[in-house]
mmCIF file of C-alpha atoms and ligand atoms in Angstrom:
data_model
loop_
_atom_site.group_PDB
_atom_site.id
_atom_site.type_symbol
_atom_site.label_atom_id
_atom_site.label_comp_id
_atom_site.label_asym_id
_atom_site.label_seq_id
_atom_site.Cartn_x
_atom_site.Cartn_y
_atom_site.Cartn_z
ATOM 1 C CA MET D 226 13.094 10.565 5.052
ATOM 2 C CA ALA D 227 10.536 8.072 3.870
ATOM 3 C CA LYS D 228 8.670 7.443 0.470
ATOM 4 C CA LEU D 229 5.343 5.798 1.131
ATOM 5 C CA ALA D 230 3.113 4.409 -1.611
ATOM 6 C CA ALA D 231 -0.670 4.322 -1.231
ATOM 7 C CA LYS D 232 -3.034 2.775 -3.514
ATOM 8 C CA CYS D 233 -6.114 5.042 -3.653
ATOM 9 C CA LEU D 234 -9.478 3.688 -5.049
ATOM 10 C CA MET D 235 -11.773 6.159 -6.529
ATOM 11 C CA ALA D 236 -15.446 5.350 -6.842
ATOM 12 C CA GLY D 237 -18.946 6.839 -7.322
ATOM 13 C CA ASP D 238 -21.704 7.049 -9.877
ATOM 14 C CA PRO D 239 -21.179 7.576 -13.530
ATOM 15 C CA ALA D 240 -20.472 11.229 -14.689
ATOM 16 C CA VAL D 241 -19.879 12.736 -11.259
ATOM 17 C CA GLY D 242 -16.241 13.664 -12.250
ATOM 18 C CA LYS D 243 -13.967 10.974 -10.880
ATOM 19 C CA SER D 244 -11.772 10.914 -14.093
ATOM 20 C CA ALA D 245 -11.989 14.773 -14.287
ATOM 21 C CA LEU D 246 -10.732 15.090 -10.798
ATOM 22 C CA ALA D 247 -7.953 12.575 -11.051
ATOM 23 C CA GLN D 248 -6.616 13.993 -14.430
ATOM 24 C CA MET D 249 -6.755 17.317 -13.115
ATOM 25 C CA PHE D 250 -4.833 16.536 -10.085
ATOM 26 C CA CYS D 251 -2.287 14.386 -12.035
ATOM 27 C CA ASN D 252 -1.647 16.898 -14.714
ATOM 28 C CA ASP D 253 -1.326 19.744 -12.181
ATOM 29 C CA GLY D 254 -4.426 21.586 -13.435
ATOM 30 C CA SER D 255 -3.398 22.016 -17.078
ATOM 31 C CA HIS D 256 -6.437 20.450 -18.676
ATOM 32 C CA PHE D 257 -10.070 20.011 -18.003
ATOM 33 C CA GLN D 258 -11.717 17.492 -20.161
ATOM 34 C CA LYS D 259 -15.162 18.887 -21.062
ATOM 35 C CA ASN D 260 -16.659 16.056 -23.133
ATOM 36 C CA TYR D 261 -17.649 13.024 -21.178
ATOM 37 C CA THR D 262 -15.920 9.713 -22.047
ATOM 38 C CA LEU D 263 -17.154 7.038 -19.729
ATOM 39 C CA THR D 264 -14.509 5.085 -18.162
ATOM 40 C CA THR D 265 -14.507 1.378 -18.830
ATOM 41 C CA GLY D 266 -12.690 -0.709 -16.407
ATOM 42 C CA VAL D 267 -9.830 0.870 -14.353
ATOM 43 C CA GLU D 268 -7.256 3.655 -15.174
ATOM 44 C CA MET D 269 -4.414 4.203 -12.979
ATOM 45 C CA LEU D 270 -2.516 7.406 -12.517
ATOM 46 C CA VAL D 271 0.412 8.178 -10.233
ATOM 47 C CA LYS D 272 1.373 11.079 -8.470
ATOM 48 C CA ASN D 273 3.710 12.177 -5.759
ATOM 49 C CA VAL D 274 2.552 14.095 -2.853
ATOM 50 C CA ALA D 275 5.140 16.026 -0.383
ATOM 51 C CA ILE D 276 4.070 15.953 3.231
ATOM 52 C CA PRO D 277 4.507 19.396 4.719
ATOM 53 C CA GLU D 278 6.972 19.881 7.442
ATOM 54 C CA THR D 279 8.803 16.409 6.728
ATOM 55 C CA ASN D 280 11.146 15.075 4.027
ATOM 56 C CA SER D 281 8.530 12.168 3.377
ATOM 57 C CA ILE D 282 6.670 11.681 0.090
ATOM 58 C CA VAL D 283 3.500 9.774 -0.509
ATOM 59 C CA GLU D 284 3.300 8.388 -4.034
ATOM 60 C CA LEU D 285 -0.337 7.937 -4.715
ATOM 61 C CA PHE D 286 -1.499 5.361 -7.260
ATOM 62 C CA ILE D 287 -4.780 6.509 -8.143
ATOM 63 C CA PHE D 288 -7.061 3.812 -9.477
ATOM 64 C CA ASP D 289 -10.002 5.623 -11.247
ATOM 65 C CA SER D 290 -12.586 3.162 -11.950
ATOM 66 C CA ALA D 291 -15.849 3.246 -13.910
ATOM 67 C CA GLY D 292 -19.199 4.328 -12.132
ATOM 68 C CA LYS D 293 -21.287 2.146 -14.686
ATOM 69 C CA GLU D 294 -21.125 -1.497 -13.068
ATOM 70 C CA LEU D 295 -19.387 -3.368 -15.648
ATOM 71 C CA PHE D 296 -17.472 -5.268 -13.064
ATOM 72 C CA SER D 297 -15.613 -8.260 -14.141
ATOM 73 C CA GLU D 298 -13.522 -10.583 -11.901
ATOM 74 C CA VAL D 299 -10.391 -9.092 -13.426
ATOM 75 C CA LEU D 300 -11.340 -5.720 -12.568
ATOM 76 C CA GLU D 301 -12.173 -6.703 -9.036
ATOM 77 C CA LYS D 302 -8.733 -7.909 -8.744
ATOM 78 C CA LEU D 303 -7.395 -4.462 -9.473
ATOM 79 C CA TRP D 304 -9.361 -3.188 -6.416
ATOM 80 C CA GLU D 305 -7.272 -5.596 -4.118
ATOM 81 C CA HIS D 306 -5.374 -4.314 -1.120
ATOM 82 C CA PRO D 307 -6.392 -0.497 -1.051
ATOM 83 C CA ASN D 308 -4.955 1.914 1.213
ATOM 84 C CA VAL D 309 -6.980 4.904 1.019
ATOM 85 C CA LEU D 310 -10.476 5.579 -0.525
ATOM 86 C CA CYS D 311 -11.988 8.534 -2.349
ATOM 87 C CA VAL D 312 -15.650 8.652 -2.834
ATOM 88 C CA VAL D 313 -17.049 11.220 -5.285
ATOM 89 C CA TYR D 314 -20.696 12.468 -5.934
ATOM 90 C CA ASP D 315 -22.102 15.300 -7.836
ATOM 91 C CA VAL D 316 -23.790 17.900 -5.733
ATOM 92 C CA THR D 317 -26.581 18.282 -8.399
ATOM 93 C CA SER D 318 -27.563 14.897 -8.346
ATOM 94 C CA GLU D 319 -29.248 13.513 -5.242
ATOM 95 C CA GLN D 320 -28.903 10.059 -6.407
ATOM 96 C CA SER D 321 -25.224 10.122 -6.717
ATOM 97 C CA PHE D 322 -25.024 11.253 -3.145
ATOM 98 C CA ASN D 323 -27.455 8.355 -1.923
ATOM 99 C CA ASN D 324 -25.307 5.835 -3.728
ATOM 100 C CA CYS D 325 -22.236 6.891 -1.770
ATOM 101 C CA ALA D 326 -23.092 4.444 0.949
ATOM 102 C CA LYS D 327 -23.102 1.583 -1.551
ATOM 103 C CA TRP D 328 -19.803 2.479 -2.917
ATOM 104 C CA LEU D 329 -18.271 2.916 0.537
ATOM 105 C CA GLU D 330 -19.300 -0.481 1.483
ATOM 106 C CA LYS D 331 -17.790 -1.906 -1.727
ATOM 107 C CA LEU D 332 -14.698 -0.202 -1.165
ATOM 108 C CA ARG D 333 -14.460 -1.065 2.571
ATOM 109 C CA ALA D 334 -15.048 -4.626 1.685
ATOM 110 C CA GLN D 335 -11.665 -4.867 -0.087
ATOM 111 C CA ALA D 336 -9.737 -4.321 3.362
ATOM 112 C CA LEU D 337 -11.774 -5.950 6.021
ATOM 113 C CA GLY D 338 -10.233 -5.256 9.574
ATOM 114 C CA ILE D 339 -8.015 -2.537 8.288
ATOM 115 C CA ASN D 340 -8.417 1.220 8.912
ATOM 116 C CA LEU D 341 -8.814 2.685 5.480
ATOM 117 C CA PRO D 342 -8.545 6.625 5.457
ATOM 118 C CA GLY D 343 -11.182 7.919 3.237
ATOM 119 C CA VAL D 344 -12.518 11.248 1.791
ATOM 120 C CA LEU D 345 -15.964 12.233 0.363
ATOM 121 C CA VAL D 346 -15.970 14.545 -2.273
ATOM 122 C CA GLY D 347 -18.845 16.812 -3.544
ATOM 123 C CA ASN D 348 -17.996 17.877 -7.117
ATOM 124 C CA LYS D 349 -19.414 20.498 -9.464
ATOM 125 C CA THR D 350 -19.975 23.298 -6.880
ATOM 126 C CA ASP D 351 -19.869 25.574 -9.951
ATOM 127 C CA LEU D 352 -23.561 24.645 -11.038
ATOM 128 C CA ILE D 353 -24.800 26.849 -8.058
ATOM 129 C CA GLY D 354 -28.366 26.903 -9.438
ATOM 130 C CA ARG D 355 -28.776 23.330 -9.882
ATOM 131 C CA ARG D 356 -27.321 22.269 -6.512
ATOM 132 C CA VAL D 357 -29.583 19.800 -4.571
ATOM 133 C CA VAL D 358 -27.218 18.427 -1.919
ATOM 134 C CA GLU D 359 -26.360 20.571 0.983
ATOM 135 C CA GLN D 360 -22.943 20.859 2.320
ATOM 136 C CA LYS D 361 -24.111 20.321 5.956
ATOM 137 C CA GLN D 362 -25.914 17.312 5.143
ATOM 138 C CA ALA D 363 -22.888 15.780 3.232
ATOM 139 C CA GLN D 364 -20.420 16.849 5.842
ATOM 140 C CA GLU D 365 -22.602 15.098 8.575
ATOM 141 C CA TRP D 366 -22.810 11.985 6.368
ATOM 142 C CA ALA D 367 -19.227 12.024 5.825
ATOM 143 C CA GLN D 368 -18.418 12.400 9.453
ATOM 144 C CA ASN D 369 -20.639 9.472 10.476
ATOM 145 C CA HIS D 370 -18.973 7.130 8.118
ATOM 146 C CA GLY D 371 -15.498 8.084 9.371
ATOM 147 C CA LEU D 372 -14.469 10.083 6.055
ATOM 148 C CA GLU D 373 -13.008 13.511 5.603
ATOM 149 C CA TYR D 374 -15.098 15.955 3.459
ATOM 150 C CA CYS D 375 -14.415 18.394 0.616
ATOM 151 C CA GLU D 376 -16.213 20.137 -2.218
ATOM 152 C CA THR D 377 -14.549 20.744 -5.563
ATOM 153 C CA SER D 378 -15.223 22.188 -8.898
ATOM 154 C CA VAL D 379 -12.874 20.586 -11.291
ATOM 155 C CA LYS D 380 -14.252 22.728 -13.941
ATOM 156 C CA GLU D 381 -13.366 25.888 -12.168
ATOM 157 C CA MET D 382 -10.036 24.248 -10.924
ATOM 158 C CA GLU D 383 -11.231 24.896 -7.445
ATOM 159 C CA ASN D 384 -9.709 22.851 -4.738
ATOM 160 C CA PHE D 385 -8.991 19.821 -6.741
ATOM 161 C CA GLU D 386 -5.835 18.791 -4.923
ATOM 162 C CA ALA D 387 -7.490 18.867 -1.657
ATOM 163 C CA PRO D 388 -8.942 15.282 -1.428
ATOM 164 C CA PHE D 389 -5.542 13.991 -2.487
ATOM 165 C CA HIS D 390 -3.676 16.045 -0.085
ATOM 166 C CA ILE D 391 -6.046 14.927 2.670
ATOM 167 C CA LEU D 392 -5.540 11.188 1.710
ATOM 168 C CA ALA D 393 -1.884 11.490 1.534
ATOM 169 C CA ASN D 394 -1.413 13.219 4.988
ATOM 170 C CA SER D 395 -3.918 10.640 6.559
ATOM 171 C CA PHE D 396 -1.666 7.776 5.343
ATOM 172 C CA HIS D 397 1.379 9.367 6.352
ATOM 173 C CA ARG D 398 -0.077 9.952 9.745
ATOM 174 C CA LEU D 399 -1.247 6.476 10.081
ATOM 175 C CA TYR D 400 2.200 5.207 9.095
ATOM 176 C CA GLN D 401 3.823 7.175 11.891
ATOM 177 C CA GLU D 402 1.383 5.730 14.301
ATOM 178 C CA LYS D 403 2.135 2.057 13.064
ATOM 179 C CA ARG D 404 5.742 2.719 13.270
ATOM 180 C CA GLY D 405 5.500 3.711 16.799
ATOM 181 C CA GLU D 406 3.479 0.572 17.746
ATOM 182 C CA THR D 407 5.835 -1.842 15.756
ATOM 183 C CA ALA D 408 8.976 -0.463 17.781
ATOM 184 C CA LYS D 409 7.355 -1.618 20.905
ATOM 185 C CA GLN D 410 6.602 -5.403 19.728
ATOM 186 C CA LYS D 411 8.969 -7.999 21.170
ATOM 187 C CA MET X 126 32.556 -27.823 13.089
ATOM 188 C CA LYS X 127 30.836 -24.790 14.612
ATOM 189 C CA LEU X 128 27.747 -23.444 12.731
ATOM 190 C CA ARG X 129 27.519 -19.852 12.460
ATOM 191 C CA ASP X 130 24.484 -17.897 11.108
ATOM 192 C CA PRO X 131 25.796 -16.483 7.685
ATOM 193 C CA CYS X 132 22.914 -14.216 7.534
ATOM 194 C CA LEU X 133 24.538 -11.602 9.314
ATOM 195 C CA SER X 134 26.118 -8.366 8.027
ATOM 196 C CA SER X 135 29.125 -9.067 10.375
ATOM 197 C CA GLU X 136 29.421 -12.433 8.451
ATOM 198 C CA GLY X 137 29.371 -10.753 5.149
ATOM 199 C CA ALA X 138 25.724 -10.778 4.319
ATOM 200 C CA GLU X 139 24.232 -7.731 2.506
ATOM 201 C CA VAL X 140 20.790 -6.642 1.667
ATOM 202 C CA ILE X 141 21.060 -5.605 -2.088
ATOM 203 C CA LEU X 142 17.525 -4.691 -2.587
ATOM 204 C CA ALA X 143 14.577 -3.537 -0.878
ATOM 205 C CA THR X 144 11.303 -2.083 -2.243
ATOM 206 C CA SER X 145 10.514 0.234 0.603
ATOM 207 C CA SER X 146 12.871 2.976 1.945
ATOM 208 C CA ASP X 147 12.697 4.948 5.375
ATOM 209 C CA GLU X 148 15.978 5.932 6.398
ATOM 210 C CA LYS X 149 14.801 5.427 9.914
ATOM 211 C CA TYR X 150 14.128 1.722 9.231
ATOM 212 C CA PRO X 151 16.959 0.587 6.816
ATOM 213 C CA PRO X 152 16.954 -3.043 5.448
ATOM 214 C CA GLU X 153 20.453 -3.665 7.150
ATOM 215 C CA ASN X 154 18.176 -3.896 10.118
ATOM 216 C CA ILE X 155 17.215 -7.440 8.984
ATOM 217 C CA ILE X 156 20.723 -8.788 9.175
ATOM 218 C CA ASP X 157 22.168 -6.800 12.064
ATOM 219 C CA GLY X 158 21.585 -9.674 14.524
ATOM 220 C CA ASN X 159 19.325 -7.307 16.841
ATOM 221 C CA SER X 160 15.506 -8.305 16.643
ATOM 222 C CA GLU X 161 14.460 -4.829 18.092
ATOM 223 C CA THR X 162 15.782 -3.100 15.057
ATOM 224 C CA PHE X 163 13.504 -3.652 11.986
ATOM 225 C CA TRP X 164 12.864 -2.763 8.223
ATOM 226 C CA THR X 165 9.458 -1.543 7.596
ATOM 227 C CA THR X 166 7.354 -1.466 4.341
ATOM 228 C CA THR X 167 5.920 1.811 3.476
ATOM 229 C CA GLY X 168 2.715 0.855 1.713
ATOM 230 C CA MET X 169 1.320 -1.146 -1.484
ATOM 231 C CA PHE X 170 1.981 -4.822 -1.599
ATOM 232 C CA PRO X 171 3.804 -6.811 -2.886
ATOM 233 C CA GLN X 172 7.085 -5.898 -1.274
ATOM 234 C CA GLU X 173 10.293 -7.681 -1.311
ATOM 235 C CA PHE X 174 13.960 -7.696 -0.448
ATOM 236 C CA ILE X 175 16.930 -9.619 -1.342
ATOM 237 C CA ILE X 176 19.801 -10.807 0.857
ATOM 238 C CA SER X 177 23.182 -11.683 -0.678
ATOM 239 C CA PHE X 178 25.760 -13.934 1.159
ATOM 240 C CA HIS X 179 28.473 -13.152 -1.509
ATOM 241 C CA LYS X 180 29.170 -16.915 -1.373
ATOM 242 C CA CYS X 181 27.363 -20.273 -1.564
ATOM 243 C CA ILE X 182 25.840 -21.173 1.716
ATOM 244 C CA ARG X 183 24.527 -24.561 2.662
ATOM 245 C CA PHE X 184 21.445 -24.459 5.223
ATOM 246 C CA SER X 185 18.638 -26.656 6.478
ATOM 247 C CA LYS X 186 16.692 -24.232 8.496
ATOM 248 C CA LEU X 187 15.395 -20.425 8.043
ATOM 249 C CA THR X 188 13.862 -18.469 10.652
ATOM 250 C CA ILE X 189 12.277 -15.057 10.051
ATOM 251 C CA LEU X 190 11.006 -12.815 12.756
ATOM 252 C CA CYS X 191 8.522 -10.119 11.435
ATOM 253 C CA TYR X 192 5.266 -8.463 12.187
ATOM 254 C CA LEU X 193 1.814 -8.266 10.361
ATOM 255 C CA VAL X 194 2.982 -10.294 7.417
ATOM 256 C CA GLN X 195 0.089 -12.236 5.879
ATOM 257 C CA THR X 196 1.513 -14.014 2.816
ATOM 258 C CA ILE X 197 5.394 -14.586 2.363
ATOM 259 C CA ARG X 198 7.192 -16.443 -0.585
ATOM 260 C CA ILE X 199 10.859 -17.355 -0.297
ATOM 261 C CA GLU X 200 13.225 -18.028 -3.239
ATOM 262 C CA LYS X 201 16.763 -18.757 -3.570
ATOM 263 C CA SER X 202 19.351 -18.513 -6.162
ATOM 264 C CA LEU X 203 22.645 -20.139 -6.644
ATOM 265 C CA SER X 204 23.898 -17.883 -9.515
ATOM 266 C CA MET X 205 26.741 -15.347 -9.163
ATOM 267 C CA ASP X 206 23.925 -12.543 -9.946
ATOM 268 C CA PRO X 207 20.627 -12.139 -8.530
ATOM 269 C CA VAL X 208 18.796 -13.981 -11.318
ATOM 270 C CA ASP X 209 17.174 -17.329 -11.805
ATOM 271 C CA PHE X 210 15.266 -17.545 -8.564
ATOM 272 C CA GLU X 211 13.415 -20.613 -7.686
ATOM 273 C CA LYS X 212 10.592 -21.001 -5.248
ATOM 274 C CA CYS X 213 11.564 -22.500 -1.752
ATOM 275 C CA VAL X 214 8.305 -22.098 0.191
ATOM 276 C CA GLU X 215 5.140 -19.990 -0.008
ATOM 277 C CA LYS X 216 3.009 -19.623 3.272
ATOM 278 C CA ASP X 217 0.167 -17.870 5.005
ATOM 279 C CA LEU X 218 1.178 -16.936 8.368
ATOM 280 C CA HIS X 219 -1.092 -16.510 11.335
ATOM 281 C CA TYR X 220 -2.072 -13.031 12.991
ATOM 282 C CA SER X 221 -0.711 -12.518 16.259
ATOM 283 C CA GLU X 222 -1.570 -9.119 17.805
ATOM 284 C CA GLY X 223 0.913 -7.423 19.881
ATOM 285 C CA GLU X 224 3.739 -9.877 19.272
ATOM 286 C CA LEU X 225 6.430 -10.737 16.511
ATOM 287 C CA GLN X 226 5.751 -13.649 14.209
ATOM 288 C CA THR X 227 8.572 -16.275 14.296
ATOM 289 C CA GLU X 228 8.319 -18.540 11.407
ATOM 290 C CA GLU X 229 10.524 -21.436 10.909
ATOM 291 C CA PHE X 230 11.139 -23.105 7.604
ATOM 292 C CA SER X 231 13.041 -26.407 7.262
ATOM 293 C CA PHE X 232 14.683 -27.410 4.117
ATOM 294 C CA PRO X 233 16.468 -30.801 3.714
ATOM 295 C CA ASP X 234 19.532 -29.439 2.360
ATOM 296 C CA CYS X 235 19.476 -26.075 0.595
ATOM 297 C CA GLN X 236 22.293 -24.102 -1.208
ATOM 298 C CA ALA X 237 21.901 -20.586 -2.099
ATOM 299 C CA THR X 238 24.054 -17.487 -2.910
ATOM 300 C CA TYR X 239 20.895 -15.186 -2.751
ATOM 301 C CA LEU X 240 17.553 -15.355 -0.850
ATOM 302 C CA ARG X 241 14.666 -13.324 -2.092
ATOM 303 C CA PHE X 242 11.841 -12.607 0.218
ATOM 304 C CA ILE X 243 8.333 -11.541 -1.395
ATOM 305 C CA ILE X 244 5.642 -10.317 1.062
ATOM 306 C CA LYS X 245 2.609 -10.646 -1.001
ATOM 307 C CA SER X 246 0.264 -9.355 1.708
ATOM 308 C CA GLY X 247 -0.137 -8.085 5.332
ATOM 309 C CA PHE X 248 -2.548 -7.754 7.964
ATOM 310 C CA ASP X 249 -2.344 -4.096 7.956
ATOM 311 C CA HIS X 250 -1.036 -1.435 5.477
ATOM 312 C CA PHE X 251 2.375 -1.740 6.786
ATOM 313 C CA VAL X 252 4.752 -4.858 7.877
ATOM 314 C CA SER X 253 8.075 -5.232 9.391
ATOM 315 C CA VAL X 254 10.924 -7.787 9.223
ATOM 316 C CA HIS X 255 13.203 -7.854 12.223
ATOM 317 C CA ARG X 256 15.477 -10.745 11.516
ATOM 318 C CA VAL X 257 16.369 -13.585 9.051
ATOM 319 C CA MET X 258 18.381 -16.357 10.643
ATOM 320 C CA VAL X 259 19.886 -19.091 8.557
ATOM 321 C CA ASP X 260 21.162 -22.443 10.363
ATOM 322 C CA GLY X 261 23.972 -23.283 8.096
ATOM 323 C CA MET X 262 27.605 -22.514 7.015
ATOM 324 C CA ALA X 263 29.514 -21.403 4.203
ATOM 325 C CA GLU X 264 30.547 -23.824 1.608
ATOM 326 C CA ASP X 265 34.312 -24.115 1.139
ATOM 327 C CA MET X 266 35.013 -22.375 -2.150
HETATM 328 N N1 LIG F 284 -19.994 21.538 -14.473
HETATM 329 C C1 LIG F 284 -18.852 20.745 -13.984
HETATM 330 N N2 LIG F 284 -18.751 19.575 -14.882
HETATM 331 C C2 LIG F 284 -17.855 18.689 -14.554
HETATM 332 C C3 LIG F 284 -16.955 18.905 -13.231
HETATM 333 N N3 LIG F 284 -16.160 17.708 -13.373
HETATM 334 C C4 LIG F 284 -16.401 16.959 -14.370
HETATM 335 N N4 LIG F 284 -17.511 17.629 -15.091
HETATM 336 C C5 LIG F 284 -17.956 17.103 -16.388
HETATM 337 O O1 LIG F 284 -18.717 15.774 -16.081
HETATM 338 C C6 LIG F 284 -18.705 14.968 -17.016
HETATM 339 C C7 LIG F 284 -18.376 13.448 -16.493
HETATM 340 O O2 LIG F 284 -17.029 13.664 -15.941
HETATM 341 P P1 LIG F 284 -16.008 12.400 -15.709
HETATM 342 O O3 LIG F 284 -14.799 12.756 -14.884
HETATM 343 O O4 LIG F 284 -15.844 11.679 -17.088
HETATM 344 O O5 LIG F 284 -17.000 11.351 -14.821
HETATM 345 P P2 LIG F 284 -16.634 10.134 -14.217
HETATM 346 O O6 LIG F 284 -16.944 10.093 -12.759
HETATM 347 O O7 LIG F 284 -15.288 9.469 -14.414
HETATM 348 O O8 LIG F 284 -17.561 9.068 -14.863
HETATM 349 P P3 LIG F 284 -17.415 7.425 -15.375
HETATM 350 O O9 LIG F 284 -16.070 7.081 -15.643
HETATM 351 O O10 LIG F 284 -18.469 6.809 -16.269
HETATM 352 O O11 LIG F 284 -17.794 6.877 -13.969
HETATM 353 C C8 LIG F 284 -17.578 15.473 -17.990
HETATM 354 O O12 LIG F 284 -18.465 15.998 -18.995
HETATM 355 C C9 LIG F 284 -16.878 16.528 -17.208
HETATM 356 O O13 LIG F 284 -16.523 17.598 -18.044
HETATM 357 C C10 LIG F 284 -17.185 20.021 -12.592
HETATM 358 O O14 LIG F 284 -16.538 20.382 -11.492
HETATM 359 N N5 LIG F 284 -18.311 20.938 -13.004
HETATM 360 MG MG1 LIG F 285 -14.334 8.016 -15.430
#
């Protein structure tokens, strides 16, 4: 049995639903925050994810950050040494999707040369009539950038656990690979 | 007088704290005298472990065998309990792909009942510690 700990950085444009997603996941779907309160700085939430078919647990330390760029040096420090990434956009906002490249670059710059598992999340799929970013387009983009992809509606409590389960499982897989390599070092 | 490595479980040393746990790679592997067995960290930095000698030892050299460790800090305590640690050294290690890092630290004349190792960062998500060796001896109590 192993207990892993992963620092998960969340980023994306303002109001795409990062905090809603992180909070919904960490309080097991018991509450959806309808009113928008913008995040200032960084909020940390913790949740354990059990890895299927093992006795292992990944403790996710989710760093939910502000989409509005109020970055200070202190906040930047909180982003150091990430293990996994979660980039969120709003499927009704083309701009939030286009900005994912910028967010991803910023996140990856925190750990140059280290393989960081990541997921791209298209949120607010409940707003069907207002959707402008197609699933296929986003999926392709994610793939080209080495990210997994999933869509969620935090409001309808749809699929909100998937991004974190994907990340925890990728991190666990990476751990097993690396342990195998270490055992070969002399 | 013959010097023995007091940093071995067979000599009474014990790892009393380690911040990562995977039962396949327990912290006892650091002091079992075998560099093929290791303790692994399982995620976020910093990580640390504390070795208790259960007695006062005097030593001049310490060697650590590890993998992918970037910044390490070593502290010692001379107390009966694992408190009041003082810094011995802090160092950025070199990256060596595909081989273990062997890092030697010399101290003029050091005494300790506990040694604390803080791994502040790594060259990858996970790092491992294979052995800690100490050139020294137990003080006559
Ligand atoms: N319709 C709909 N609204 C959502 C969904 N998820 C979040 N929202 C709403 O979107 C607004 C913004 O959500 P937040 O989670 O605060 O957004 P954020 O990404 O954390 O924003 P910043 O903290 O400013 O970066 C809130 O009013 C939420 O209720 C969803 O799946 N569907
Ligand atoms: Mg927020």
